[in-house]
Short mmCIF file of C-alpha atoms and ligand atoms in Angstrom, two decimals:
data_model
loop_
_atom_site.label_atom_id
_atom_site.label_comp_id
_atom_site.label_asym_id
_atom_site.label_seq_id
_atom_site.Cartn_x
_atom_site.Cartn_y
_atom_site.Cartn_z
CA MET A 1 -149.95 -194.07 -37.15
CA ASN A 2 -149.15 -196.95 -34.87
CA TYR A 3 -145.42 -197.63 -34.58
CA TYR A 4 -145.75 -200.49 -32.15
CA SER A 5 -147.46 -203.87 -32.16
CA THR A 6 -150.89 -204.00 -30.53
CA LEU A 7 -149.54 -205.71 -27.40
CA VAL A 8 -146.83 -203.08 -26.91
CA THR A 9 -149.41 -200.32 -27.41
CA ASN A 10 -151.76 -201.98 -24.90
CA LEU A 11 -148.98 -202.23 -22.34
CA ILE A 12 -148.02 -198.56 -22.78
CA ASP A 13 -151.69 -197.51 -22.55
CA GLU A 14 -152.24 -199.43 -19.31
CA LEU A 15 -149.11 -198.02 -17.70
CA ARG A 16 -150.08 -194.50 -18.75
CA ARG A 17 -153.28 -194.79 -16.70
CA LEU A 18 -151.21 -194.86 -13.51
CA PRO A 19 -150.87 -191.56 -11.63
CA GLY A 20 -147.78 -189.54 -12.47
CA ILE A 21 -146.93 -191.66 -15.52
CA GLY A 22 -146.82 -189.68 -18.77
CA SER A 23 -146.37 -191.07 -22.30
CA LYS A 24 -142.57 -191.10 -22.11
CA SER A 25 -142.43 -192.84 -18.73
CA ALA A 26 -145.04 -195.35 -19.89
CA GLN A 27 -142.92 -196.21 -22.94
CA ARG A 28 -139.77 -196.49 -20.85
CA LEU A 29 -141.49 -198.78 -18.35
CA ALA A 30 -143.09 -200.88 -21.10
CA PHE A 31 -139.74 -201.56 -22.79
CA HIS A 32 -138.15 -202.25 -19.43
CA ILE A 33 -140.86 -204.83 -18.65
CA ILE A 34 -140.57 -206.43 -22.09
CA ASN A 35 -136.83 -206.90 -21.53
CA MET A 36 -137.18 -208.28 -18.01
CA PRO A 37 -136.67 -212.04 -17.49
CA GLU A 38 -140.02 -213.75 -17.89
CA GLU A 39 -140.10 -215.05 -14.30
CA HIS A 40 -139.62 -211.53 -12.92
CA VAL A 41 -142.59 -210.31 -14.94
CA GLU A 42 -144.67 -213.25 -13.71
CA HIS A 43 -143.71 -212.47 -10.12
CA LEU A 44 -144.59 -208.78 -10.57
CA ALA A 45 -148.00 -209.71 -11.99
CA GLU A 46 -148.64 -212.11 -9.09
CA VAL A 47 -147.71 -209.49 -6.50
CA LEU A 48 -150.05 -206.95 -8.12
CA VAL A 49 -153.01 -209.34 -8.20
CA LYS A 50 -152.39 -210.63 -4.67
CA ALA A 51 -152.06 -207.12 -3.26
CA ARG A 52 -155.28 -205.99 -4.92
CA LYS A 53 -157.14 -209.08 -3.68
CA GLU A 54 -155.84 -209.34 -0.13
CA ILE A 55 -155.17 -205.82 1.06
CA ARG A 56 -158.11 -204.44 3.03
CA TYR A 57 -158.96 -201.85 5.64
CA CYS A 58 -158.13 -202.57 9.30
CA LYS A 59 -161.44 -203.12 11.07
CA CYS A 60 -160.33 -200.82 13.87
CA CYS A 61 -158.29 -197.92 12.43
CA CYS A 62 -159.19 -198.24 8.71
CA THR A 63 -155.59 -198.25 7.51
CA LEU A 64 -154.65 -200.53 4.61
CA THR A 65 -153.49 -203.89 5.89
CA ASP A 66 -153.50 -207.57 4.95
CA SER A 67 -155.05 -208.94 8.11
CA GLU A 68 -158.26 -208.16 9.99
CA LEU A 69 -156.38 -205.96 12.45
CA CYS A 70 -153.28 -204.02 11.41
CA PRO A 71 -150.07 -204.68 13.39
CA ILE A 72 -150.38 -201.36 15.26
CA CYS A 73 -153.95 -201.99 16.44
CA ALA A 74 -153.02 -205.56 17.36
CA SER A 75 -149.98 -204.53 19.41
CA PRO A 76 -150.32 -204.56 23.22
CA LYS A 77 -147.21 -202.33 23.35
CA ARG A 78 -149.04 -199.36 21.84
CA ASP A 79 -150.95 -196.84 23.91
CA HIS A 80 -154.55 -197.45 22.84
CA SER A 81 -155.84 -194.45 24.81
CA THR A 82 -154.31 -191.97 22.35
CA ILE A 83 -155.62 -191.91 18.78
CA MET A 84 -153.97 -189.84 16.06
CA VAL A 85 -156.29 -189.01 13.19
CA VAL A 86 -154.57 -188.86 9.78
CA GLU A 87 -155.85 -188.59 6.23
CA HIS A 88 -154.13 -191.54 4.56
CA THR A 89 -152.11 -194.67 5.26
CA LYS A 90 -149.02 -192.91 3.87
CA ASP A 91 -149.39 -190.26 6.62
CA LEU A 92 -149.46 -193.01 9.24
CA ALA A 93 -146.25 -194.35 7.69
CA ALA A 94 -144.64 -190.89 7.91
CA TYR A 95 -145.37 -190.69 11.67
CA GLU A 96 -144.26 -194.27 12.23
CA LYS A 97 -140.90 -193.41 10.65
CA THR A 98 -140.27 -190.82 13.37
CA GLY A 99 -140.33 -193.66 15.93
CA GLN A 100 -141.61 -191.09 18.45
CA TYR A 101 -145.29 -191.93 18.58
CA GLU A 102 -146.56 -194.73 20.82
CA GLY A 103 -150.30 -194.29 20.42
CA VAL A 104 -152.58 -195.72 17.76
CA TYR A 105 -154.09 -194.14 14.63
CA HIS A 106 -157.32 -193.59 12.82
CA VAL A 107 -157.05 -193.27 9.05
CA LEU A 108 -159.91 -191.26 7.53
CA GLN A 109 -159.04 -192.32 3.98
CA GLY A 110 -159.54 -188.74 2.81
CA THR A 111 -160.83 -185.41 4.06
CA LEU A 112 -164.01 -183.46 3.85
CA VAL A 113 -163.98 -181.45 0.63
CA PRO A 114 -166.70 -178.85 1.19
CA SER A 115 -166.13 -177.31 -2.27
CA LEU A 116 -166.99 -180.65 -3.92
CA GLY A 117 -169.73 -181.61 -1.50
CA LYS A 118 -167.65 -184.41 -0.01
CA GLY A 119 -169.01 -184.89 3.50
CA PRO A 120 -168.47 -186.99 6.63
CA GLN A 121 -170.19 -189.98 5.03
CA ASP A 122 -167.39 -190.07 2.42
CA ILE A 123 -164.61 -190.55 4.97
CA ARG A 124 -164.10 -193.04 7.83
CA PHE A 125 -165.62 -190.73 10.44
CA LYS A 126 -168.41 -193.04 11.61
CA GLU A 127 -165.77 -195.65 12.44
CA LEU A 128 -163.86 -193.04 14.46
CA GLU A 129 -166.97 -192.11 16.45
CA ALA A 130 -167.58 -195.77 17.23
CA ARG A 131 -164.05 -196.06 18.65
CA LEU A 132 -164.65 -193.06 20.92
CA ASP A 133 -167.43 -194.93 22.71
CA ASP A 134 -164.62 -196.78 24.48
CA PRO A 135 -164.15 -194.94 27.81
CA ASP A 136 -160.42 -195.76 27.77
CA VAL A 137 -159.78 -193.26 24.94
CA LYS A 138 -158.19 -190.20 26.54
CA GLU A 139 -156.79 -188.08 23.69
CA LEU A 140 -157.53 -187.49 20.04
CA ILE A 141 -154.66 -185.91 18.08
CA LEU A 142 -155.85 -184.25 14.88
CA ALA A 143 -153.07 -184.64 12.33
CA THR A 144 -154.98 -183.93 9.14
CA GLY A 145 -153.05 -181.67 6.73
CA SER A 146 -152.94 -177.89 6.90
CA SER A 147 -154.75 -177.50 3.56
CA LEU A 148 -158.21 -175.91 3.61
CA ASP A 149 -159.79 -179.36 3.46
CA GLY A 150 -157.53 -180.72 6.18
CA GLU A 151 -158.44 -177.78 8.43
CA ALA A 152 -162.15 -178.14 7.65
CA THR A 153 -161.92 -181.81 8.60
CA ALA A 154 -160.15 -181.03 11.90
CA MET A 155 -162.80 -178.40 12.72
CA TYR A 156 -165.63 -180.76 11.94
CA ILE A 157 -164.20 -183.54 14.11
CA THR A 158 -163.57 -181.09 16.97
CA LYS A 159 -167.17 -179.86 16.85
CA LYS A 160 -168.53 -183.40 16.85
CA VAL A 161 -166.21 -184.91 19.47
CA LYS A 162 -165.80 -182.02 21.94
CA PRO A 163 -169.10 -182.75 23.78
CA ARG A 164 -167.71 -186.18 24.72
CA GLY A 165 -165.14 -184.51 26.97
CA ILE A 166 -162.16 -186.24 25.35
CA LYS A 167 -158.97 -184.16 25.14
CA ILE A 168 -158.53 -182.98 21.54
CA THR A 169 -155.20 -181.66 20.28
CA ARG A 170 -154.00 -180.38 16.90
CA ILE A 171 -150.45 -180.96 15.65
CA ALA A 172 -148.42 -177.75 15.79
CA SER A 173 -147.64 -175.60 12.82
CA GLY A 174 -144.23 -176.29 11.44
CA VAL A 175 -145.97 -178.55 9.02
CA PRO A 176 -145.96 -176.16 6.05
CA ILE A 177 -149.26 -174.91 4.65
CA GLY A 178 -150.48 -177.37 2.07
CA GLY A 179 -147.48 -179.57 2.85
CA GLU A 180 -147.96 -183.23 2.18
CA LEU A 181 -147.04 -185.18 5.29
CA GLU A 182 -145.11 -187.82 3.41
CA TYR A 183 -142.60 -185.20 2.17
CA ILE A 184 -141.95 -183.64 5.55
CA ASP A 185 -138.82 -184.74 7.36
CA GLU A 186 -139.01 -186.77 10.54
CA VAL A 187 -137.62 -184.03 12.80
CA THR A 188 -140.31 -181.57 11.69
CA LEU A 189 -143.00 -184.18 12.22
CA SER A 190 -141.72 -185.08 15.69
CA ARG A 191 -141.70 -181.37 16.63
CA ALA A 192 -145.20 -180.88 15.27
CA LEU A 193 -146.37 -183.77 17.41
CA GLU A 194 -144.56 -182.60 20.56
CA GLY A 195 -145.82 -179.04 20.18
CA ARG A 196 -149.44 -179.99 19.66
CA ILE A 197 -151.97 -177.61 21.09
CA GLU A 198 -155.17 -178.37 22.91
CA LEU A 199 -158.36 -177.27 21.18
ZN1 ZN B 201 -155.46 -200.73 12.64
#
């Protein structure tokens, strides 16, 4: 039986497709939106459409950005000879919050997932290799997660990049096994970065 009008049901159904939103949250959000002033809803819709249309991958580090080069890659104040490899844009944000890191990043937009046959062609590895052709790159910091897939990715990159003679380091443990970077506090992240070990 349908208790709601079709439009209310449609709204709840769309919201429920979002990650982490169950039926109850979807209903709560739907009624919140319905009761919002019309101009706020219009603004929200505009922001969603604009974000989807204009956000793209930085042509250098592959993070999500709204210009050709992200602000970090475009900054002359950053140390472009040190590249930290992370899985996602949210991991980059976690390291940026520490305020301790002055290098640049490379965002793989995922990891290898050997169990699902997800290989190097499914992440932004080719783009990373292209950046390493620049002789000014001195160090690659592997900051993929400590999950099996994160470790497999770090091992793969090490194997591929080592022959180039670039210094490769791995962030220290202290980042809990399977821990998601975005949930780890800034002090732990700073320590993990400081205590990185050469591979
Ligand atoms: Zn960038």
